[in-house]
PDB file of C-alpha atoms in Angstrom:
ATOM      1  CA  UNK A   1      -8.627  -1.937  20.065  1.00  0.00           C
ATOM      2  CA  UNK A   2      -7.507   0.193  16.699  1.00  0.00           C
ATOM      3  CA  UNK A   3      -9.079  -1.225  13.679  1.00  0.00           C
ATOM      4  CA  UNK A   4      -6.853  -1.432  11.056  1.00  0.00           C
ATOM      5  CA  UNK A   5      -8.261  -2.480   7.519  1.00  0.00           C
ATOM      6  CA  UNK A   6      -4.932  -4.305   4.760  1.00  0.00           C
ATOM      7  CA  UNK A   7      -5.654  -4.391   1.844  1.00  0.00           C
ATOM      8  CA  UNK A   8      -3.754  -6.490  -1.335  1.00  0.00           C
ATOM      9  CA  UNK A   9      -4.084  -6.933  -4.964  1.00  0.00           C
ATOM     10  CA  UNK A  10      -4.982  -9.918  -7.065  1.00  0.00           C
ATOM     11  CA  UNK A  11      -2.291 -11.473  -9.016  1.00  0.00           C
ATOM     12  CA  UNK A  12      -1.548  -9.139 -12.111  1.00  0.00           C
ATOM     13  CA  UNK A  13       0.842  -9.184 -15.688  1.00  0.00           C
ATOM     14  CA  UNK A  14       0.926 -13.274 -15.973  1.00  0.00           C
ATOM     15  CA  UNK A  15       1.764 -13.732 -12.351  1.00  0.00           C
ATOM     16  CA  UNK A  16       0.269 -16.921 -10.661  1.00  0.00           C
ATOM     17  CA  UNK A  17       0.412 -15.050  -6.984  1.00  0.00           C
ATOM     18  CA  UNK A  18       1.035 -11.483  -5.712  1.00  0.00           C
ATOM     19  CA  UNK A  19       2.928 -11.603  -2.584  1.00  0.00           C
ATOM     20  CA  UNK A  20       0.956  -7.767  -1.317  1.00  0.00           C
ATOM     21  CA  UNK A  21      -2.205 -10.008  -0.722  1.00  0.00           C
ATOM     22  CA  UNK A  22      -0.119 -13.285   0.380  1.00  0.00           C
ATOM     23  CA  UNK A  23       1.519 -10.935   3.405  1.00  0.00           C
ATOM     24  CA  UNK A  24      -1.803  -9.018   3.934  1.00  0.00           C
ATOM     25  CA  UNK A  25      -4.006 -11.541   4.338  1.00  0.00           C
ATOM     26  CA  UNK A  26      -1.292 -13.353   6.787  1.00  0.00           C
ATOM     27  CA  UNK A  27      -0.362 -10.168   8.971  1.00  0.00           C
ATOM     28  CA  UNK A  28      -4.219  -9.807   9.100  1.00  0.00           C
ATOM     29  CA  UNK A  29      -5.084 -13.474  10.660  1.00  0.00           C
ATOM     30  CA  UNK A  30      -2.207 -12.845  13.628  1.00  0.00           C
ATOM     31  CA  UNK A  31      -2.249  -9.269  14.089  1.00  0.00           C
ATOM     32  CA  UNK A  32      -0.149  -7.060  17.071  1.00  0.00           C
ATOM     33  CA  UNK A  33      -1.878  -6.342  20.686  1.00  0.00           C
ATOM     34  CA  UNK A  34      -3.863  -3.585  20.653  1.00  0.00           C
ATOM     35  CA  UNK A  35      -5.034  -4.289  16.623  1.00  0.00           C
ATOM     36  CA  UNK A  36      -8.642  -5.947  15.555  1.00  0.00           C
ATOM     37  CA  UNK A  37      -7.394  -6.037  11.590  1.00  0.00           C
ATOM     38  CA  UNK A  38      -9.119  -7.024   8.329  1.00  0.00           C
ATOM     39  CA  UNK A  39      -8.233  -7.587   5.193  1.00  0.00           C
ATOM     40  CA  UNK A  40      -9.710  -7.525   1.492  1.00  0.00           C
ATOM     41  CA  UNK A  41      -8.302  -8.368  -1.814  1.00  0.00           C
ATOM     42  CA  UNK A  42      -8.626  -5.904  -4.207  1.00  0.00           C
ATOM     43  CA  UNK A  43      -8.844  -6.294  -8.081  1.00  0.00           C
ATOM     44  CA  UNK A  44      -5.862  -5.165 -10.209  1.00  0.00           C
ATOM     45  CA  UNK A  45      -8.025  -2.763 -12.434  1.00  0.00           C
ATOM     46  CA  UNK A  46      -8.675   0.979 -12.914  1.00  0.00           C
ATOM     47  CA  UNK A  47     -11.738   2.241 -10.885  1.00  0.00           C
ATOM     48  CA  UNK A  48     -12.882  -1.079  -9.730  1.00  0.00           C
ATOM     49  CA  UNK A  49      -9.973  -1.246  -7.149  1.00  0.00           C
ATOM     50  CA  UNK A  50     -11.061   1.812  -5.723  1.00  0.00           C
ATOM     51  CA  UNK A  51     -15.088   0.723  -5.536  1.00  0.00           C
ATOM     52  CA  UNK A  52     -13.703  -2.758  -3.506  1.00  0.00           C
ATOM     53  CA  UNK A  53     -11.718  -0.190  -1.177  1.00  0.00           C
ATOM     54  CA  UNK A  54     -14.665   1.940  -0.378  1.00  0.00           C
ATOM     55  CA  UNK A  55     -16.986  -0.427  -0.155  1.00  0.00           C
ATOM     56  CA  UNK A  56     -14.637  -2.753   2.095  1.00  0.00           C
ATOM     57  CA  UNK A  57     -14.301   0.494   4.442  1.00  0.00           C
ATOM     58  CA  UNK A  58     -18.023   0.875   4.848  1.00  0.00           C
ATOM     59  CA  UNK A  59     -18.423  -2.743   6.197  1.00  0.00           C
ATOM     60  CA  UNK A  60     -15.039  -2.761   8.371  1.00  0.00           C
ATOM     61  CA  UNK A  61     -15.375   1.113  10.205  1.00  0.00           C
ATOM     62  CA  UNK A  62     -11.505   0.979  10.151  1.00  0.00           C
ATOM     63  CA  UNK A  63      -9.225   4.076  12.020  1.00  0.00           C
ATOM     64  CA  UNK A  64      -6.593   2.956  10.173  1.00  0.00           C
ATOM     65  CA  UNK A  65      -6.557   1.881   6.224  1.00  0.00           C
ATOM     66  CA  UNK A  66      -3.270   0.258   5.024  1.00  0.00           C
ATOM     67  CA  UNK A  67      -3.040  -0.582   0.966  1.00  0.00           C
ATOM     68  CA  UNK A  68      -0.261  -2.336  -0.329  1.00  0.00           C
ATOM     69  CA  UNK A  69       1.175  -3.888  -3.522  1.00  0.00           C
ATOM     70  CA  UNK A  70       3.824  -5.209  -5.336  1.00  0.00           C
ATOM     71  CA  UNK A  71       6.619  -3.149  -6.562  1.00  0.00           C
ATOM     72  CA  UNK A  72       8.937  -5.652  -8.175  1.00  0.00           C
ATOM     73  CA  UNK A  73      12.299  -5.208  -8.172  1.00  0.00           C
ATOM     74  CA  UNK A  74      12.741  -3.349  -5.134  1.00  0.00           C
ATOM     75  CA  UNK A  75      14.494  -4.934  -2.636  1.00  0.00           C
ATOM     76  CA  UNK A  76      12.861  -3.646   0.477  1.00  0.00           C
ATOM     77  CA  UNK A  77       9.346  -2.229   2.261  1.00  0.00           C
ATOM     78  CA  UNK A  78       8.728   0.849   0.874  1.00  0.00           C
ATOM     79  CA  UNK A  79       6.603   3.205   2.508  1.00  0.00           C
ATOM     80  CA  UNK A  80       4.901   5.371   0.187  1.00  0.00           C
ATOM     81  CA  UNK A  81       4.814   9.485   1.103  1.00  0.00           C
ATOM     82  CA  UNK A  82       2.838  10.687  -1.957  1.00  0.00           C
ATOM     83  CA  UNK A  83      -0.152   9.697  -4.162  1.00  0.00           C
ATOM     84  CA  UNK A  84      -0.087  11.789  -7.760  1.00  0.00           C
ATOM     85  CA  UNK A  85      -3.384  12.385  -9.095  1.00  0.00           C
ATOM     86  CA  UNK A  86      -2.560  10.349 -12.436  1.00  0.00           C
ATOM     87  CA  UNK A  87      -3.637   7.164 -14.369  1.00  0.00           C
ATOM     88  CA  UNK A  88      -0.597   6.430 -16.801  1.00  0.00           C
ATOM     89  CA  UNK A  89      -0.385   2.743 -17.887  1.00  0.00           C
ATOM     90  CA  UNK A  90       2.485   1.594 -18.626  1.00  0.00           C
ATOM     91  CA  UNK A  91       1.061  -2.142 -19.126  1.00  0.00           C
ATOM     92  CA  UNK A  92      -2.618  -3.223 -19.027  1.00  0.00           C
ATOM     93  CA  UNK A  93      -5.025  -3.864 -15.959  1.00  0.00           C
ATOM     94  CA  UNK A  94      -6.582  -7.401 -15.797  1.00  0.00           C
ATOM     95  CA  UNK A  95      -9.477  -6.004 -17.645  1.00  0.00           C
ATOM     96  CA  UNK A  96      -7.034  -5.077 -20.306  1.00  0.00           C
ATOM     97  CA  UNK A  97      -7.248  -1.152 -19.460  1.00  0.00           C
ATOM     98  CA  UNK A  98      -4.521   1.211 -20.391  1.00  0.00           C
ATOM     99  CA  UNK A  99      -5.233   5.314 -19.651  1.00  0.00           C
ATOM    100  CA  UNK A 100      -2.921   7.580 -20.359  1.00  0.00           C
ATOM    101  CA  UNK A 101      -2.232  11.052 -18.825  1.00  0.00           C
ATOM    102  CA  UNK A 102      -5.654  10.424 -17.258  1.00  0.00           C
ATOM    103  CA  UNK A 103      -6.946  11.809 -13.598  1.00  0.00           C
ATOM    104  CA  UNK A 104      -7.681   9.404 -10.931  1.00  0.00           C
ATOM    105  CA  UNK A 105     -10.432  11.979  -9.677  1.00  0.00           C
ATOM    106  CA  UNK A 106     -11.360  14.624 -12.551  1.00  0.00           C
ATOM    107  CA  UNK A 107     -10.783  18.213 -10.831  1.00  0.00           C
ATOM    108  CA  UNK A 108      -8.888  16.547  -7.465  1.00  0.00           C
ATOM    109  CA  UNK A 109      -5.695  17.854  -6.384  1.00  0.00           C
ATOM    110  CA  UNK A 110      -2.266  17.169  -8.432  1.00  0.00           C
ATOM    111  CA  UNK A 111      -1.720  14.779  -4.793  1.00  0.00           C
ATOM    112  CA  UNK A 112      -2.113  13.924  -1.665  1.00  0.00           C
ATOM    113  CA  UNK A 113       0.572  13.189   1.210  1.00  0.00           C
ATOM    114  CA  UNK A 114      -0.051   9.834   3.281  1.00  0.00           C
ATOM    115  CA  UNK A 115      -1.456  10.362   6.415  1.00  0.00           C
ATOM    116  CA  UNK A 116       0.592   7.261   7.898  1.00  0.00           C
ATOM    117  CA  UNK A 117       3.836   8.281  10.283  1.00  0.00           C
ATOM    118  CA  UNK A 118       5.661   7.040   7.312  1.00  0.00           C
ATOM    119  CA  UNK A 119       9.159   7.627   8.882  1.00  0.00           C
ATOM    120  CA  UNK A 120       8.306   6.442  12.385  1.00  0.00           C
ATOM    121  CA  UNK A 121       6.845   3.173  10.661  1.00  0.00           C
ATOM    122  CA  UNK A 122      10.629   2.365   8.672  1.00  0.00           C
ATOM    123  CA  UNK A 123      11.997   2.919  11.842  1.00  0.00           C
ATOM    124  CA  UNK A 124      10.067   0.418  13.145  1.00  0.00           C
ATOM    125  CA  UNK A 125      10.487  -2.345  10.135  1.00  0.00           C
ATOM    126  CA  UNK A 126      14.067  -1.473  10.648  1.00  0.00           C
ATOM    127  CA  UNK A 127      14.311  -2.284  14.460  1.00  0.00           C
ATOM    128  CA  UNK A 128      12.230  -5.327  13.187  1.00  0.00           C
ATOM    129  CA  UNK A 129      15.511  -6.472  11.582  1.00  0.00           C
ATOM    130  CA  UNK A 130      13.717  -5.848   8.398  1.00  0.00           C
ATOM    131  CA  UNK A 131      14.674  -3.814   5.240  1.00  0.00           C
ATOM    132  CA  UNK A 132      12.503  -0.768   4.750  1.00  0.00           C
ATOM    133  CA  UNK A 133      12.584   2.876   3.422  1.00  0.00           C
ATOM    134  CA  UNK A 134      10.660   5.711   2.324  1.00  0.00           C
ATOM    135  CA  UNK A 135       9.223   6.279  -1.377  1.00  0.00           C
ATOM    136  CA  UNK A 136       8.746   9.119  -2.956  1.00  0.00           C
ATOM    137  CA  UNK A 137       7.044   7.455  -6.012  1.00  0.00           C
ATOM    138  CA  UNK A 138       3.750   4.796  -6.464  1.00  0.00           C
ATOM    139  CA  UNK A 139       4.329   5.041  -9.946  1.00  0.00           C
ATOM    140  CA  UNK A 140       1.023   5.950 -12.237  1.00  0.00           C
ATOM    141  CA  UNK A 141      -0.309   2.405 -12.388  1.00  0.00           C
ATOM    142  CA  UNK A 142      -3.277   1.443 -10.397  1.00  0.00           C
ATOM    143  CA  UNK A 143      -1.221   0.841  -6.633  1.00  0.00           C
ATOM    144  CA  UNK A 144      -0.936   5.007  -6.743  1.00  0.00           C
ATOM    145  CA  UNK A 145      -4.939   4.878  -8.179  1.00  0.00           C
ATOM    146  CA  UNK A 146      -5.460   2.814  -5.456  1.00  0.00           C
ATOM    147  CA  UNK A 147      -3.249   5.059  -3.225  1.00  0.00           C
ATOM    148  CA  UNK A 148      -4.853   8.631  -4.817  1.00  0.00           C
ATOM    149  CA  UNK A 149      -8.493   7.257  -3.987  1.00  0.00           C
ATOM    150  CA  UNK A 150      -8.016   6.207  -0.465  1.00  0.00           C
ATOM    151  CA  UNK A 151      -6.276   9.363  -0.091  1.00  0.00           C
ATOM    152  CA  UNK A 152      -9.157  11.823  -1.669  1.00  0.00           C
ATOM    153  CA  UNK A 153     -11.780   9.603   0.644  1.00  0.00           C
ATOM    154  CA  UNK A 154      -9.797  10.429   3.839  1.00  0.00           C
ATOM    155  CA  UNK A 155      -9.623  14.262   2.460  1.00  0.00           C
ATOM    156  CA  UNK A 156     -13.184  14.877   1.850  1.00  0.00           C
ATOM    157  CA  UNK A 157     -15.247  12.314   3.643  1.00  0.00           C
ATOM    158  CA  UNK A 158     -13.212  10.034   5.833  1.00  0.00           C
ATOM    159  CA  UNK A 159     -11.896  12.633   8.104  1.00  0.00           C
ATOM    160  CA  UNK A 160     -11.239  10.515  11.393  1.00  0.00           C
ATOM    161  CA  UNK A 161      -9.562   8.056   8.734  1.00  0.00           C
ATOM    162  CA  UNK A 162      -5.933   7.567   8.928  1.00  0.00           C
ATOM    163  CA  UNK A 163      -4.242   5.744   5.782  1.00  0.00           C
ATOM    164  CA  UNK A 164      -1.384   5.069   2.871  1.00  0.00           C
ATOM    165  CA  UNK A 165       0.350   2.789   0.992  1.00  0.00           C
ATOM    166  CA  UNK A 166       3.269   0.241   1.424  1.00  0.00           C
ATOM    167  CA  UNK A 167       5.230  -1.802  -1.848  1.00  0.00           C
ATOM    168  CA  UNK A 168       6.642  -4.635  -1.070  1.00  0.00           C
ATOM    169  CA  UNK A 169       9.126  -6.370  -3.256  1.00  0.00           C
ATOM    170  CA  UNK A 170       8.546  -9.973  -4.953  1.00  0.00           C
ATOM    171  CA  UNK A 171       8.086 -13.174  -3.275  1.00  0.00           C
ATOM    172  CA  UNK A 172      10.627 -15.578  -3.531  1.00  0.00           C
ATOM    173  CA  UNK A 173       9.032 -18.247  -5.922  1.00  0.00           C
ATOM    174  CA  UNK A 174       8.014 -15.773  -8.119  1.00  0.00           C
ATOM    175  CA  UNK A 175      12.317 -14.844  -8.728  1.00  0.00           C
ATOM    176  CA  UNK A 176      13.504 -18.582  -9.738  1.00  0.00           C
ATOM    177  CA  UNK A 177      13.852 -17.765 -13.229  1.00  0.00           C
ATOM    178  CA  UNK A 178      15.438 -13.994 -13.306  1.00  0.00           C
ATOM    179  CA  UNK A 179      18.105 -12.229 -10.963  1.00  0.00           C
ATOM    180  CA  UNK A 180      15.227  -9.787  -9.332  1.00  0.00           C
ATOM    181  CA  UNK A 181      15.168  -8.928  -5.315  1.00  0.00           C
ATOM    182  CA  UNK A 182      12.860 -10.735  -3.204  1.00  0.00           C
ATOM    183  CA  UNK A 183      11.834 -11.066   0.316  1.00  0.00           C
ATOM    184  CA  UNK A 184       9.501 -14.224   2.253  1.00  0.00           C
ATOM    185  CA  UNK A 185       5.688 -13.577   2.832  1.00  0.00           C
ATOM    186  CA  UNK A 186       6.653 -14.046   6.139  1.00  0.00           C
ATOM    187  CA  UNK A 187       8.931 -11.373   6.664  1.00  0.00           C
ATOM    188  CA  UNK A 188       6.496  -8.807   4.763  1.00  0.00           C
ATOM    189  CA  UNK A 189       3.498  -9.436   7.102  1.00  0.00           C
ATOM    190  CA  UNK A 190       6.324  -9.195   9.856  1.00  0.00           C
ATOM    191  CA  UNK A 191       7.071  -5.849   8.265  1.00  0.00           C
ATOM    192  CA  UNK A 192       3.302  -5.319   8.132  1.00  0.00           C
ATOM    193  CA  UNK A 193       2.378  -5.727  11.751  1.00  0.00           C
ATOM    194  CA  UNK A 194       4.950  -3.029  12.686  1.00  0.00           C
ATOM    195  CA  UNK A 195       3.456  -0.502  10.355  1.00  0.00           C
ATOM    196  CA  UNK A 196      -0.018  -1.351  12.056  1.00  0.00           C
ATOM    197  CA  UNK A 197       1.048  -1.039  15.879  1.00  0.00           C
ATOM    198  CA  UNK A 198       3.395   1.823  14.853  1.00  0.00           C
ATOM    199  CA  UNK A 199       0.357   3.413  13.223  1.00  0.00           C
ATOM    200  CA  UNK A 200      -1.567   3.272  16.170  1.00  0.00           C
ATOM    201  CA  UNK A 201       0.460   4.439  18.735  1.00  0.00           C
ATOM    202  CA  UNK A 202       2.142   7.129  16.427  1.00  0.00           C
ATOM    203  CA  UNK A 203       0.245  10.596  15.808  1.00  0.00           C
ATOM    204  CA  UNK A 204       3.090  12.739  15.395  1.00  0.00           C
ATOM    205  CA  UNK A 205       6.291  11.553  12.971  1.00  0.00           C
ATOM    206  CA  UNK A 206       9.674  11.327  13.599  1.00  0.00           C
ATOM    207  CA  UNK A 207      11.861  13.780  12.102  1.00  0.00           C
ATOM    208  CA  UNK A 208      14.255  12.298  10.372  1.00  0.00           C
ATOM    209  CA  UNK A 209      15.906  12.357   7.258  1.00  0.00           C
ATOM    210  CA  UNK A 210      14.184  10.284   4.959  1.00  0.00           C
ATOM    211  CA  UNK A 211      14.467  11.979   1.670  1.00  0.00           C
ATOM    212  CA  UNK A 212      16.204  11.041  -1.428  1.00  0.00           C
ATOM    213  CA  UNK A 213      18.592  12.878  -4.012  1.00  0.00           C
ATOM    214  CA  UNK A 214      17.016  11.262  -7.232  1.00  0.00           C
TER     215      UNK A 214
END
């Protein structure tokens, strides 16, 4: 058995739900063969996020860390590639935080790549009959300081750790009132248990072109 930690974030800017923890918490309670998974809710706020992670790895002993979080407005799985080491808030945390220009860790590296087989996990959302693709940005609110931390842990002390980060796009009750993408909880922890299995049974990536011209 792999053991895979997902983790989701706490409703955040006026929302009643966030659909990262809705799907995480679901892929976690049925997850693929081969997968003992947990999964932890994680405060939407600067440096606490990142304390809940760490301290949510300690007690779990996971191979495998998974973070993900709403992106809304995109209308499919994205699979993060790289975490910049920058806190730029563009709106407040729920503690009402707002850094700008600010390092996630002071004297860390300008970023980290994920360690996940990103492409070989949007094939496998794709043959899931799901829509997926890579990312080549978190943004600079705290899903990338979320992202940037889990990353610097695997760099300098979690070694044998594998781990990145996944956006997933609104659910649909939180759309009723505004022409935005969306996708069902459902289909996200669908989308979720691929990137698990396909974690575990991938160590080397697919190379295919997965890139972007803006």
């Amino acid at each position: 058995m792999t053991r895979v930690l997902l983790t989701g974030f706490a409703p955040f800017d006026g929302e009643a739900v966030n659909p990262s923890w809705q799907a995480v918490r679901a892929a976690a309670a049925e997850p693929p063969p081969g997968i003992e998974a947990s999964a932890v809710e994680l405060p939407c706020v600067y440096g606490a996020s990142v304390a809940v992670l760490r301290a949510a790895i300690d007690e779990a002993r996971p191979e495998i860390v998974i973070c993900v979080g709403q992106a809304g407005g995109r209308p499919d799985i994205t699979v993060e590639r790289v975490a910049l080491n920058v806190d730029d808030a563009r709106i407040p945390d729920a503690t009402g935080a707002e850094p700008v220009d600010e390092p996630v860790v002071p004297g860390g590296p300008a970023a980290y790549f994920s360690t996940l087989p990103i492409k070989a996990c949007v094939a496998a959302v794709h043959a899931a009959g799901l829509p997926a693709s890579i990312s080549n940005t978190a943004g600079t609110f705290v899903c990338n300081h979320v992202f940037y931390g889990l990353a610097h842990l695997i760099a300098t002390e979690l070694t044998g750790v594998r781990g990145g980060f996944v956006h997933v796009p609104y659910a649909p009750e939180q759309v009723t009132d505004r022409s935005q993408p969306s996708l069902p909880v459902d289909a996200v922890a669908r989308a979720l248990r691929e990137i698990a299995a396909t974690t575990a049974r991938t160590r080397t990536d697919l190379r295919i072109a997965g890139g972007a011209t803006h």
